[in-house]
């Protein structure tokens, strides 16, 4: 069969939808956008904040990051947060997902010392969002481990399970009266697998044999601990829901014969971070447990490098999520490794344990971030897989976004990206009957894109990094997204968003601008 070109497939998806049902989103579907603390806040040592591993890393190894960039100032959201609320309000976002920088609230990470300025910062942000009718969705950990904890072994030390629980209790105590949707950990699989296997990113530790798996175990237990604390001590009074947001990489088989390997790959990538929580039997995915044991014994170890859970731990983790959250950007293809192939690094190029090689789909297109091939159909397949594996948990897409470079205010590629991925979400909903809570466009504003510094941009709003106030300017995609939100449909006329700033009616604009002006730089 001749391969259909990518555009034709997208067109088919569009027609399928138009014929099948509609391009409209149900009334309970929520649209939001997101950022993460280190990527936007700056104020790295302001007002009593302690150092995180990212603060230390960018200062000690500036050459590691493109343009020697640091997050010292970033988008300066620590001071300019009202501008972020304003941007969110102008788009009429229903929610804004942001994260709490652990050592901003607890300078050493430990719960015995609380930083009042950090507490106030997030409290004010939450209040301002609520005043605009925007729901705050809070991620408790988006990678800023306090240095003291890293020096004690970080996520490879089992004690971190308790430390994270203590930290979570502090943030619930402070904010659970107003925050009703929580995420414990952002992309635990990126932290454990990508960071330790590559040796880049803030820990700068390359250790593939044990660290990824110890980290995996402790992150699952830390999540479950934070969930149990919420469930027992806070939910009865405040209500609310809580989950964990793994990186949901869809894995396609290279040929139909490779489907079993692709399934093993999915279990290795996402199953290790979901099966303990969402499956009926709990614990590690059995297929991965088997492969890891075989591989470890072959290497001469006496037990699996994937550390076992006790029966008690399995019970403790089971059911510890109220919805299924996922960051979904991309799809990779898997095939069995051949003689002469490099061993591969999970989850970018392959896996020695699975004896598998990963590569990018031929049909993929690219933004600036090469490791995130654009492949919208993977979104639907991933969502349907989650339903088939774990049942009818409502799914919240907690991240999805397109990378560009330069200023690019006329970011029509980002507009197409959002449209194409949202189409796949509609197909998952209407054709595969997947329950969906909402969609989060990554990211509200440009941000420090980790190893790529400021060269790679995901923002619906551009940030002028040369301006002391880090001025925010809406991109075309923000107008498009606000039209989708206003219409609650993908059936949006170009005239809606191409009118650009006039989309925000002058009344709205004046009102919002008035409320937040003059631009706040008084704390600078
Ligand atoms: C992370 C974000 C990051 C985005 C784009 C996700 O893996 O959660 O922090 O900016 O991908 O690379």
Short mmCIF file of C-alpha atoms and ligand atoms in Angstrom, two decimals:
data_model
loop_
_atom_site.label_atom_id
_atom_site.label_comp_id
_atom_site.label_asym_id
_atom_site.label_seq_id
_atom_site.Cartn_x
_atom_site.Cartn_y
_atom_site.Cartn_z
CA UNK A 1 0.00 0.00 0.00
CA UNK A 2 1.32 3.45 -0.84
CA UNK A 3 1.85 5.63 2.24
CA UNK A 4 -0.50 8.58 2.38
CA UNK A 5 1.36 11.83 2.81
CA UNK A 6 1.12 13.34 6.27
CA UNK A 7 -1.18 16.18 5.22
CA UNK A 8 -3.62 13.72 3.70
CA UNK A 9 -3.79 11.81 6.95
CA UNK A 10 -4.50 14.96 8.88
CA UNK A 11 -7.17 15.88 6.34
CA UNK A 12 -8.68 12.41 6.73
CA UNK A 13 -8.79 12.89 10.50
CA UNK A 14 -10.53 16.18 9.98
CA UNK A 15 -13.09 14.68 7.58
CA UNK A 16 -13.61 11.69 9.83
CA UNK A 17 -14.52 14.07 12.59
CA UNK A 18 -16.72 16.32 10.54
CA UNK A 19 -18.65 13.33 9.26
CA UNK A 20 -18.59 11.33 12.43
CA UNK A 21 -19.85 13.84 14.91
CA UNK A 22 -18.62 17.32 15.40
CA UNK A 23 -15.67 19.55 15.94
CA UNK A 24 -17.15 20.79 19.21
CA UNK A 25 -15.90 20.16 22.69
CA UNK A 26 -18.36 19.11 25.37
CA UNK A 27 -19.30 21.72 27.95
CA UNK A 28 -17.24 20.06 30.69
CA UNK A 29 -14.04 19.99 28.59
CA UNK A 30 -11.56 22.51 30.03
CA UNK A 31 -8.91 24.48 28.18
CA UNK A 32 -5.81 25.71 29.92
CA UNK A 33 -2.14 26.46 29.57
CA UNK A 34 0.92 25.83 31.71
CA UNK A 35 4.39 26.80 32.83
CA UNK A 36 6.89 25.39 35.31
CA UNK A 37 8.58 27.27 38.10
CA UNK A 38 12.27 27.12 37.18
CA UNK A 39 11.47 27.74 33.54
CA UNK A 40 9.73 31.08 34.13
CA UNK A 41 10.17 32.42 37.65
CA UNK A 42 13.70 33.77 37.95
CA UNK A 43 14.24 35.25 41.42
CA UNK A 44 16.53 32.28 41.93
CA UNK A 45 17.87 33.50 45.28
CA UNK A 46 15.23 36.12 46.10
CA UNK A 47 13.72 36.68 49.53
CA UNK A 48 14.96 33.62 51.35
CA UNK A 49 14.67 31.05 48.56
CA UNK A 50 17.08 28.11 48.90
CA UNK A 51 19.05 26.64 45.98
CA UNK A 52 17.71 23.88 43.78
CA UNK A 53 19.79 21.51 41.69
CA UNK A 54 19.03 23.67 38.65
CA UNK A 55 20.39 26.82 40.32
CA UNK A 56 23.58 24.99 41.19
CA UNK A 57 23.90 23.26 37.82
CA UNK A 58 23.55 26.32 35.60
CA UNK A 59 26.09 28.20 37.70
CA UNK A 60 28.64 25.40 37.90
CA UNK A 61 28.36 24.16 34.32
CA UNK A 62 27.21 27.10 32.22
CA UNK A 63 28.76 25.60 29.08
CA UNK A 64 26.31 22.69 29.22
CA UNK A 65 23.38 24.89 28.26
CA UNK A 66 22.86 26.60 24.92
CA UNK A 67 23.98 30.21 25.04
CA UNK A 68 25.28 29.68 28.61
CA UNK A 69 21.71 30.43 29.67
CA UNK A 70 20.49 30.26 33.25
CA UNK A 71 17.07 30.52 34.84
CA UNK A 72 18.31 33.29 37.17
CA UNK A 73 15.83 35.76 35.69
CA UNK A 74 14.00 33.75 32.99
CA UNK A 75 10.58 35.31 32.34
CA UNK A 76 10.86 36.99 35.75
CA UNK A 77 7.46 35.61 36.72
CA UNK A 78 8.55 35.95 40.35
CA UNK A 79 8.02 39.67 39.82
CA UNK A 80 5.93 39.76 36.65
CA UNK A 81 3.35 37.14 37.61
CA UNK A 82 0.51 39.62 37.22
CA UNK A 83 1.43 39.79 33.54
CA UNK A 84 1.03 36.02 33.34
CA UNK A 85 -2.40 36.22 34.95
CA UNK A 86 -3.25 38.96 32.49
CA UNK A 87 -2.16 36.82 29.53
CA UNK A 88 -4.21 33.90 30.82
CA UNK A 89 -7.23 36.14 31.40
CA UNK A 90 -7.03 37.63 27.93
CA UNK A 91 -7.19 34.17 26.40
CA UNK A 92 -10.02 33.30 28.80
CA UNK A 93 -8.20 30.21 29.93
CA UNK A 94 -10.26 28.00 32.20
CA UNK A 95 -7.20 26.86 34.13
CA UNK A 96 -3.54 27.68 34.49
CA UNK A 97 -1.14 24.92 35.47
CA UNK A 98 1.98 26.11 37.28
CA UNK A 99 4.41 24.45 39.64
CA UNK A 100 5.81 25.19 43.04
CA UNK A 101 9.56 25.57 43.35
CA UNK A 102 10.31 23.33 46.33
CA UNK A 103 13.19 25.40 47.87
CA UNK A 104 11.26 28.63 47.38
CA UNK A 105 8.80 27.40 49.99
CA UNK A 106 11.16 25.14 51.96
CA UNK A 107 14.70 26.54 51.52
CA UNK A 108 16.49 23.29 52.40
CA UNK A 109 13.70 21.05 51.20
CA UNK A 110 12.95 19.91 54.74
CA UNK A 111 9.67 20.97 56.26
CA UNK A 112 11.14 22.42 59.46
CA UNK A 113 11.83 25.80 57.87
CA UNK A 114 9.28 27.66 55.75
CA UNK A 115 10.04 30.77 53.66
CA UNK A 116 7.18 33.28 54.14
CA UNK A 117 8.01 35.22 50.95
CA UNK A 118 7.79 32.04 48.89
CA UNK A 119 4.50 31.13 50.55
CA UNK A 120 3.09 34.56 49.75
CA UNK A 121 4.24 34.43 46.13
CA UNK A 122 2.17 31.35 45.29
CA UNK A 123 -0.70 32.47 47.49
CA UNK A 124 -0.99 35.79 45.63
CA UNK A 125 -0.79 34.03 42.27
CA UNK A 126 -3.57 31.62 43.26
CA UNK A 127 -5.78 34.46 44.50
CA UNK A 128 -5.26 36.51 41.35
CA UNK A 129 -6.12 33.53 39.12
CA UNK A 130 -9.26 32.78 41.10
CA UNK A 131 -10.26 36.44 40.91
CA UNK A 132 -10.16 36.06 37.09
CA UNK A 133 -12.18 32.86 37.20
CA UNK A 134 -9.13 30.80 36.20
CA UNK A 135 -8.65 27.56 38.07
CA UNK A 136 -5.13 27.04 39.43
CA UNK A 137 -3.77 23.55 38.75
CA UNK A 138 -0.69 23.03 40.86
CA UNK A 139 2.23 20.69 40.21
CA UNK A 140 4.14 20.03 43.40
CA UNK A 141 7.42 18.98 41.73
CA UNK A 142 8.65 20.04 38.31
CA UNK A 143 12.32 19.13 38.77
CA UNK A 144 13.74 21.65 41.28
CA UNK A 145 15.11 19.29 43.87
CA UNK A 146 16.67 21.19 46.81
CA UNK A 147 20.46 20.73 46.64
CA UNK A 148 20.66 19.39 50.16
CA UNK A 149 18.43 16.50 49.17
CA UNK A 150 20.38 15.81 46.00
CA UNK A 151 23.54 15.67 48.08
CA UNK A 152 21.85 13.02 50.18
CA UNK A 153 21.19 10.93 47.09
CA UNK A 154 18.13 12.64 45.68
CA UNK A 155 15.58 10.30 44.14
CA UNK A 156 17.82 7.27 44.65
CA UNK A 157 17.55 7.60 48.45
CA UNK A 158 14.43 5.87 49.86
CA UNK A 159 14.11 8.59 52.52
CA UNK A 160 12.98 11.00 49.84
CA UNK A 161 9.59 9.32 49.91
CA UNK A 162 9.00 10.76 53.37
CA UNK A 163 10.65 14.11 52.57
CA UNK A 164 8.40 14.58 49.56
CA UNK A 165 5.36 13.65 51.63
CA UNK A 166 6.30 16.27 54.24
CA UNK A 167 6.70 18.90 51.51
CA UNK A 168 3.36 17.96 49.95
CA UNK A 169 1.67 18.31 53.34
CA UNK A 170 3.07 21.84 53.66
CA UNK A 171 1.70 22.93 50.28
CA UNK A 172 -1.71 21.36 50.92
CA UNK A 173 -1.85 23.13 54.27
CA UNK A 174 -1.08 26.42 52.56
CA UNK A 175 -3.18 26.15 49.41
CA UNK A 176 -5.67 23.26 49.44
CA UNK A 177 -8.38 25.66 50.58
CA UNK A 178 -8.15 27.24 47.08
CA UNK A 179 -6.45 24.68 44.83
CA UNK A 180 -8.74 21.82 43.82
CA UNK A 181 -6.67 20.05 41.15
CA UNK A 182 -3.18 18.78 41.96
CA UNK A 183 -0.33 16.98 40.28
CA UNK A 184 2.36 15.43 42.44
CA UNK A 185 5.26 14.87 40.03
CA UNK A 186 5.92 16.15 36.54
CA UNK A 187 7.34 13.53 34.19
CA UNK A 188 8.84 11.11 36.71
CA UNK A 189 9.97 9.00 33.73
CA UNK A 190 11.98 11.91 32.31
CA UNK A 191 13.62 12.49 35.70
CA UNK A 192 14.51 8.84 36.26
CA UNK A 193 15.13 7.44 32.80
CA UNK A 194 16.16 10.30 30.57
CA UNK A 195 18.23 12.21 33.12
CA UNK A 196 20.13 9.27 34.64
CA UNK A 197 20.62 7.47 31.32
CA UNK A 198 21.90 10.55 29.53
CA UNK A 199 23.90 12.10 32.38
CA UNK A 200 22.90 15.54 31.25
CA UNK A 201 20.43 17.77 33.08
CA UNK A 202 20.89 19.02 36.60
CA UNK A 203 22.09 15.98 38.51
CA UNK A 204 24.77 15.39 35.86
CA UNK A 205 24.89 11.79 37.04
CA UNK A 206 25.12 9.16 34.32
CA UNK A 207 24.28 5.82 35.86
CA UNK A 208 22.05 3.54 33.85
CA UNK A 209 22.15 0.31 35.82
CA UNK A 210 20.51 1.22 39.10
CA UNK A 211 19.66 4.92 39.33
CA UNK A 212 16.74 4.94 36.86
CA UNK A 213 15.05 2.05 38.62
CA UNK A 214 15.67 3.18 42.20
CA UNK A 215 14.41 6.61 41.20
CA UNK A 216 11.37 5.03 39.53
CA UNK A 217 10.49 3.07 42.67
CA UNK A 218 10.93 6.04 44.99
CA UNK A 219 9.00 8.41 42.76
CA UNK A 220 6.06 6.02 42.67
CA UNK A 221 6.12 5.67 46.45
CA UNK A 222 6.58 9.44 46.92
CA UNK A 223 3.59 10.10 44.69
CA UNK A 224 1.48 7.55 46.57
CA UNK A 225 2.54 9.05 49.91
CA UNK A 226 1.53 12.54 48.76
CA UNK A 227 -1.78 11.13 47.50
CA UNK A 228 -2.53 9.30 50.76
CA UNK A 229 -1.74 12.40 52.84
CA UNK A 230 -4.09 14.46 50.67
CA UNK A 231 -6.79 11.84 50.76
CA UNK A 232 -6.72 11.40 54.51
CA UNK A 233 -5.85 14.81 55.89
CA UNK A 234 -7.13 17.34 53.34
CA UNK A 235 -9.74 15.93 51.00
CA UNK A 236 -12.41 15.50 53.69
CA UNK A 237 -12.26 19.24 54.39
CA UNK A 238 -11.33 20.80 51.06
CA UNK A 239 -12.27 18.26 48.38
CA UNK A 240 -10.15 18.20 45.23
CA UNK A 241 -8.44 15.70 42.94
CA UNK A 242 -4.89 14.63 42.52
CA UNK A 243 -2.78 12.75 40.01
CA UNK A 244 0.73 12.42 38.52
CA UNK A 245 1.83 13.59 35.05
CA UNK A 246 4.16 11.18 33.22
CA UNK A 247 5.68 11.82 29.81
CA UNK A 248 3.46 9.72 27.56
CA UNK A 249 5.60 8.79 24.57
CA UNK A 250 3.57 6.75 22.09
CA UNK A 251 5.58 3.84 20.69
CA UNK A 252 4.75 2.43 17.25
CA UNK A 253 6.05 -0.92 16.00
CA UNK A 254 8.40 -0.70 12.99
CA UNK A 255 6.49 -3.57 11.34
CA UNK A 256 3.35 -5.45 12.41
CA UNK A 257 5.64 -8.26 13.65
CA UNK A 258 7.13 -5.86 16.16
CA UNK A 259 3.84 -5.19 17.96
CA UNK A 260 4.80 -7.33 21.00
CA UNK A 261 8.06 -5.39 21.31
CA UNK A 262 6.18 -2.09 20.93
CA UNK A 263 3.86 -3.14 23.74
CA UNK A 264 6.84 -4.02 25.92
CA UNK A 265 8.30 -0.61 25.07
CA UNK A 266 5.08 1.13 26.15
CA UNK A 267 5.12 -0.77 29.42
CA UNK A 268 8.77 0.16 29.94
CA UNK A 269 8.19 3.81 29.12
CA UNK A 270 4.79 4.55 30.64
CA UNK A 271 3.67 1.32 32.32
CA UNK A 272 6.42 1.49 34.97
CA UNK A 273 4.95 4.86 35.96
CA UNK A 274 1.27 3.93 35.65
CA UNK A 275 0.75 0.24 36.32
CA UNK A 276 1.52 0.56 40.07
CA UNK A 277 -1.26 3.16 40.34
CA UNK A 278 -3.95 2.36 37.80
CA UNK A 279 -3.87 -1.39 37.16
CA UNK A 280 -6.08 -3.80 39.10
CA UNK A 281 -3.17 -5.96 40.25
CA UNK A 282 -0.75 -3.10 41.00
CA UNK A 283 3.05 -3.28 41.07
CA UNK A 284 5.38 -3.26 38.08
CA UNK A 285 4.08 -4.29 34.65
CA UNK A 286 4.71 -8.09 34.61
CA UNK A 287 6.32 -8.04 31.15
CA UNK A 288 8.92 -5.48 32.24
CA UNK A 289 9.52 -7.27 35.53
CA UNK A 290 10.31 -10.45 33.57
CA UNK A 291 12.68 -8.80 31.09
CA UNK A 292 14.49 -6.88 33.81
CA UNK A 293 15.01 -10.02 35.89
CA UNK A 294 16.30 -12.04 32.93
CA UNK A 295 18.63 -9.28 31.85
CA UNK A 296 19.94 -8.68 35.37
CA UNK A 297 20.65 -12.40 35.92
CA UNK A 298 22.43 -12.59 32.57
CA UNK A 299 24.64 -9.74 33.74
CA UNK A 300 25.59 -11.79 36.80
CA UNK A 301 23.43 -9.93 39.31
CA UNK A 302 21.66 -12.03 41.91
CA UNK A 303 18.37 -10.18 41.59
CA UNK A 304 16.60 -7.80 39.27
CA UNK A 305 17.96 -4.28 38.94
CA UNK A 306 14.32 -3.23 38.98
CA UNK A 307 13.81 -3.21 42.75
CA UNK A 308 10.84 -5.19 43.99
CA UNK A 309 7.89 -3.71 45.84
CA UNK A 310 6.60 -5.36 49.01
CA UNK A 311 2.97 -6.52 49.04
CA UNK A 312 2.25 -3.61 51.38
CA UNK A 313 3.80 -1.12 48.99
CA UNK A 314 1.79 -2.53 46.10
CA UNK A 315 -1.44 -2.02 48.04
CA UNK A 316 -0.30 1.42 49.19
CA UNK A 317 0.22 2.66 45.58
CA UNK A 318 -2.86 1.08 44.01
CA UNK A 319 -5.60 3.54 43.12
CA UNK A 320 -3.62 6.63 44.11
CA UNK A 321 -4.93 8.91 41.34
CA UNK A 322 -8.31 10.51 40.75
CA UNK A 323 -7.72 11.08 37.04
CA UNK A 324 -5.10 10.16 34.45
CA UNK A 325 -2.74 13.03 33.61
CA UNK A 326 -0.29 12.89 30.73
CA UNK A 327 2.14 15.13 28.91
CA UNK A 328 1.85 14.03 25.28
CA UNK A 329 3.98 15.49 22.53
CA UNK A 330 5.47 12.77 20.44
CA UNK A 331 5.80 9.27 19.00
CA UNK A 332 8.84 7.05 18.42
CA UNK A 333 9.14 3.80 16.45
CA UNK A 334 10.66 0.63 17.94
CA UNK A 335 12.39 -2.33 16.30
CA UNK A 336 14.56 -5.19 17.58
CA UNK A 337 18.24 -4.20 17.77
CA UNK A 338 20.49 -5.74 15.13
CA UNK A 339 24.12 -6.80 15.42
CA UNK A 340 26.24 -3.68 15.27
CA UNK A 341 23.55 -1.37 16.69
CA UNK A 342 24.57 0.82 19.58
CA UNK A 343 23.10 -0.33 22.90
CA UNK A 344 20.80 2.69 22.90
CA UNK A 345 19.64 5.01 25.64
CA UNK A 346 16.13 4.75 27.04
CA UNK A 347 13.93 6.48 25.97
CA UNK A 348 15.67 8.34 23.18
CA UNK A 349 17.52 5.80 21.08
CA UNK A 350 16.79 2.34 22.47
CA UNK A 351 17.16 -0.04 25.37
CA UNK A 352 19.84 -2.62 26.19
CA UNK A 353 17.35 -4.44 28.42
CA UNK A 354 14.71 -4.67 25.72
CA UNK A 355 17.35 -5.14 23.01
CA UNK A 356 15.46 -2.57 21.07
CA UNK A 357 16.23 0.48 18.97
CA UNK A 358 14.08 3.60 18.86
CA UNK A 359 13.85 6.03 15.99
CA UNK A 360 11.57 8.79 14.75
CA UNK A 361 8.49 8.16 12.59
CA UNK A 362 9.19 8.80 8.92
CA UNK A 363 6.06 10.89 8.56
CA UNK A 364 6.96 13.17 11.46
CA UNK A 365 7.54 16.86 11.00
CA UNK A 366 9.62 19.01 13.33
CA UNK A 367 9.64 22.19 15.32
CA UNK A 368 12.90 23.36 16.85
CA UNK A 369 13.07 20.56 19.44
CA UNK A 370 14.38 17.62 17.43
CA UNK A 371 13.67 15.11 20.19
CA UNK A 372 9.95 15.87 19.96
CA UNK A 373 8.88 14.83 16.44
CA UNK A 374 5.43 16.18 15.63
CA UNK A 375 3.04 13.27 15.12
CA UNK A 376 -0.56 14.10 16.05
CA UNK A 377 -1.99 10.59 15.55
CA UNK A 378 0.15 9.41 18.46
CA UNK A 379 -2.02 11.50 20.77
CA UNK A 380 -5.18 9.53 19.97
CA UNK A 381 -3.39 6.19 20.07
CA UNK A 382 -1.81 7.01 23.44
CA UNK A 383 -5.14 8.06 24.94
CA UNK A 384 -6.91 4.96 23.66
CA UNK A 385 -4.12 2.75 24.98
CA UNK A 386 -4.51 4.27 28.44
CA UNK A 387 -8.24 3.52 28.37
CA UNK A 388 -7.65 -0.01 27.15
CA UNK A 389 -4.99 -0.63 29.83
CA UNK A 390 -6.45 1.04 32.87
CA UNK A 391 -10.14 1.59 32.19
CA UNK A 392 -12.20 4.71 32.16
CA UNK A 393 -10.10 7.17 34.11
CA UNK A 394 -10.84 10.68 32.86
CA UNK A 395 -7.74 11.96 31.07
CA UNK A 396 -6.26 15.43 31.44
CA UNK A 397 -3.65 16.33 28.83
CA UNK A 398 -1.31 18.27 31.08
CA UNK A 399 1.15 19.33 28.35
CA UNK A 400 1.27 19.48 24.57
CA UNK A 401 2.98 22.13 22.52
CA UNK A 402 5.08 23.18 19.56
CA UNK A 403 8.66 24.46 19.61
CA UNK A 404 9.81 27.37 17.50
CA UNK A 405 12.80 29.65 17.50
CA UNK A 406 13.30 33.38 17.13
CA UNK A 407 10.48 35.74 17.93
CA UNK A 408 7.91 34.33 15.44
CA UNK A 409 4.81 36.22 16.47
CA UNK A 410 3.06 34.86 13.39
CA UNK A 411 3.42 31.27 14.55
CA UNK A 412 1.04 29.58 12.16
CA UNK A 413 2.89 26.27 12.61
CA UNK A 414 1.94 26.35 16.31
CA UNK A 415 -1.66 27.09 15.30
CA UNK A 416 -1.66 24.02 13.02
CA UNK A 417 -0.05 21.93 15.73
CA UNK A 418 -2.69 22.80 18.32
CA UNK A 419 -5.47 22.20 15.80
CA UNK A 420 -4.07 18.85 14.63
CA UNK A 421 -3.52 17.53 18.15
CA UNK A 422 -6.93 18.73 19.34
CA UNK A 423 -8.50 16.93 16.36
CA UNK A 424 -6.91 13.72 17.54
CA UNK A 425 -8.24 14.32 21.04
CA UNK A 426 -11.74 14.74 19.60
CA UNK A 427 -11.31 11.49 17.67
CA UNK A 428 -10.25 9.74 20.87
CA UNK A 429 -13.34 11.12 22.58
CA UNK A 430 -15.94 10.59 19.91
CA UNK A 431 -14.64 7.49 18.15
CA UNK A 432 -12.77 5.62 20.89
CA UNK A 433 -15.03 6.82 23.72
CA UNK A 434 -12.15 8.04 25.84
CA UNK A 435 -13.21 10.29 28.71
CA UNK A 436 -11.30 13.55 28.59
CA UNK A 437 -11.20 16.34 31.16
CA UNK A 438 -9.26 18.90 29.19
CA UNK A 439 -6.22 20.10 27.33
CA UNK A 440 -3.19 22.12 28.42
CA UNK A 441 -1.24 24.10 25.84
CA UNK A 442 2.45 24.15 26.69
CA UNK A 443 3.36 26.88 27.38
CA UNK A 444 1.66 30.11 28.38
CA UNK A 445 4.83 32.16 27.89
CA UNK A 446 8.28 31.39 26.48
CA UNK A 447 10.48 29.76 29.04
CA UNK A 448 13.91 28.42 29.91
CA UNK A 449 13.84 25.25 27.84
CA UNK A 450 16.31 23.28 29.97
CA UNK A 451 19.40 22.28 27.94
CA UNK A 452 18.20 24.42 25.02
CA UNK A 453 18.22 27.58 27.12
CA UNK A 454 16.17 30.29 25.47
CA UNK A 455 16.68 29.22 21.86
CA UNK A 456 13.70 26.91 21.82
CA UNK A 457 10.37 28.54 22.50
CA UNK A 458 7.00 27.03 23.26
CA UNK A 459 5.09 30.15 24.34
CA UNK A 460 1.66 31.28 23.24
CA UNK A 461 3.14 34.57 24.40
CA UNK A 462 6.59 35.71 23.34
CA UNK A 463 8.93 37.07 25.99
CA UNK A 464 11.37 39.83 25.19
CA UNK A 465 14.43 38.68 27.11
CA UNK A 466 16.20 41.95 26.36
CA UNK A 467 13.62 44.01 28.19
CA UNK A 468 14.06 44.44 31.95
CA UNK A 469 10.34 43.69 32.49
CA UNK A 470 10.50 40.67 30.18
CA UNK A 471 7.59 42.06 28.17
CA UNK A 472 5.01 39.49 27.08
CA UNK A 473 3.56 39.76 23.54
CA UNK A 474 0.77 37.51 22.27
CA UNK A 475 1.57 35.26 19.33
CA UNK A 476 -0.97 34.34 16.67
CA UNK A 477 -1.39 30.99 18.44
CA UNK A 478 -2.72 32.74 21.55
CA UNK A 479 -5.42 34.39 19.45
CA UNK A 480 -6.21 31.09 17.77
CA UNK A 481 -6.41 29.30 21.12
CA UNK A 482 -8.65 31.97 22.58
CA UNK A 483 -10.99 31.58 19.56
CA UNK A 484 -11.13 27.81 20.12
CA UNK A 485 -11.89 28.45 23.79
CA UNK A 486 -14.57 31.03 22.98
CA UNK A 487 -16.20 28.84 20.31
CA UNK A 488 -15.56 25.58 22.18
CA UNK A 489 -14.90 24.17 18.75
CA UNK A 490 -12.20 23.65 16.15
CA UNK A 491 -14.56 25.11 13.62
CA UNK A 492 -12.97 28.52 13.95
CA UNK A 493 -12.92 31.06 11.15
CA UNK A 494 -9.51 32.47 10.25
CA UNK A 495 -11.02 35.92 10.59
CA UNK A 496 -11.48 35.22 14.29
CA UNK A 497 -7.81 34.93 15.16
CA UNK A 498 -6.16 36.70 12.26
CA UNK A 499 -7.83 39.88 13.45
CA UNK A 500 -5.25 39.41 16.19
CA UNK A 501 -5.45 41.95 18.97
CA UNK A 502 -8.94 43.05 18.01
CA UNK A 503 -10.04 39.54 19.01
CA UNK A 504 -9.74 40.68 22.58
CA UNK A 505 -12.53 43.23 22.38
CA UNK A 506 -11.38 46.70 23.24
CA UNK A 507 -13.60 46.72 26.32
CA UNK A 508 -12.10 43.51 27.60
CA UNK A 509 -8.68 44.71 26.80
CA UNK A 510 -9.08 47.96 28.62
CA UNK A 511 -10.62 46.31 31.61
CA UNK A 512 -7.96 43.67 31.96
CA UNK A 513 -5.17 46.10 31.19
CA UNK A 514 -6.53 48.64 33.64
CA UNK A 515 -6.78 46.08 36.36
CA UNK A 516 -3.16 45.07 36.03
CA UNK A 517 -1.56 48.32 35.07
CA UNK A 518 0.85 49.92 35.46
CA UNK A 519 3.00 46.87 34.64
CA UNK A 520 4.26 45.78 37.98
CA UNK A 521 7.96 46.06 38.49
CA UNK A 522 7.84 47.68 41.89
CA UNK A 523 9.38 44.66 43.60
CA UNK A 524 12.34 44.73 41.22
C1 LIG B 1 8.50 19.23 30.32
C2 LIG B 1 8.64 20.72 30.15
C3 LIG B 1 9.36 21.04 28.85
C4 LIG B 1 8.57 20.45 27.70
C5 LIG B 1 9.15 20.73 26.33
C6 LIG B 1 8.16 18.50 29.06
O1 LIG B 1 8.91 17.34 29.02
O2 LIG B 1 7.59 18.93 31.34
O3 LIG B 1 9.31 21.24 31.26
O4 LIG B 1 9.55 22.40 28.67
O5 LIG B 1 8.50 19.06 27.85
O6 LIG B 1 10.40 20.16 26.17
#
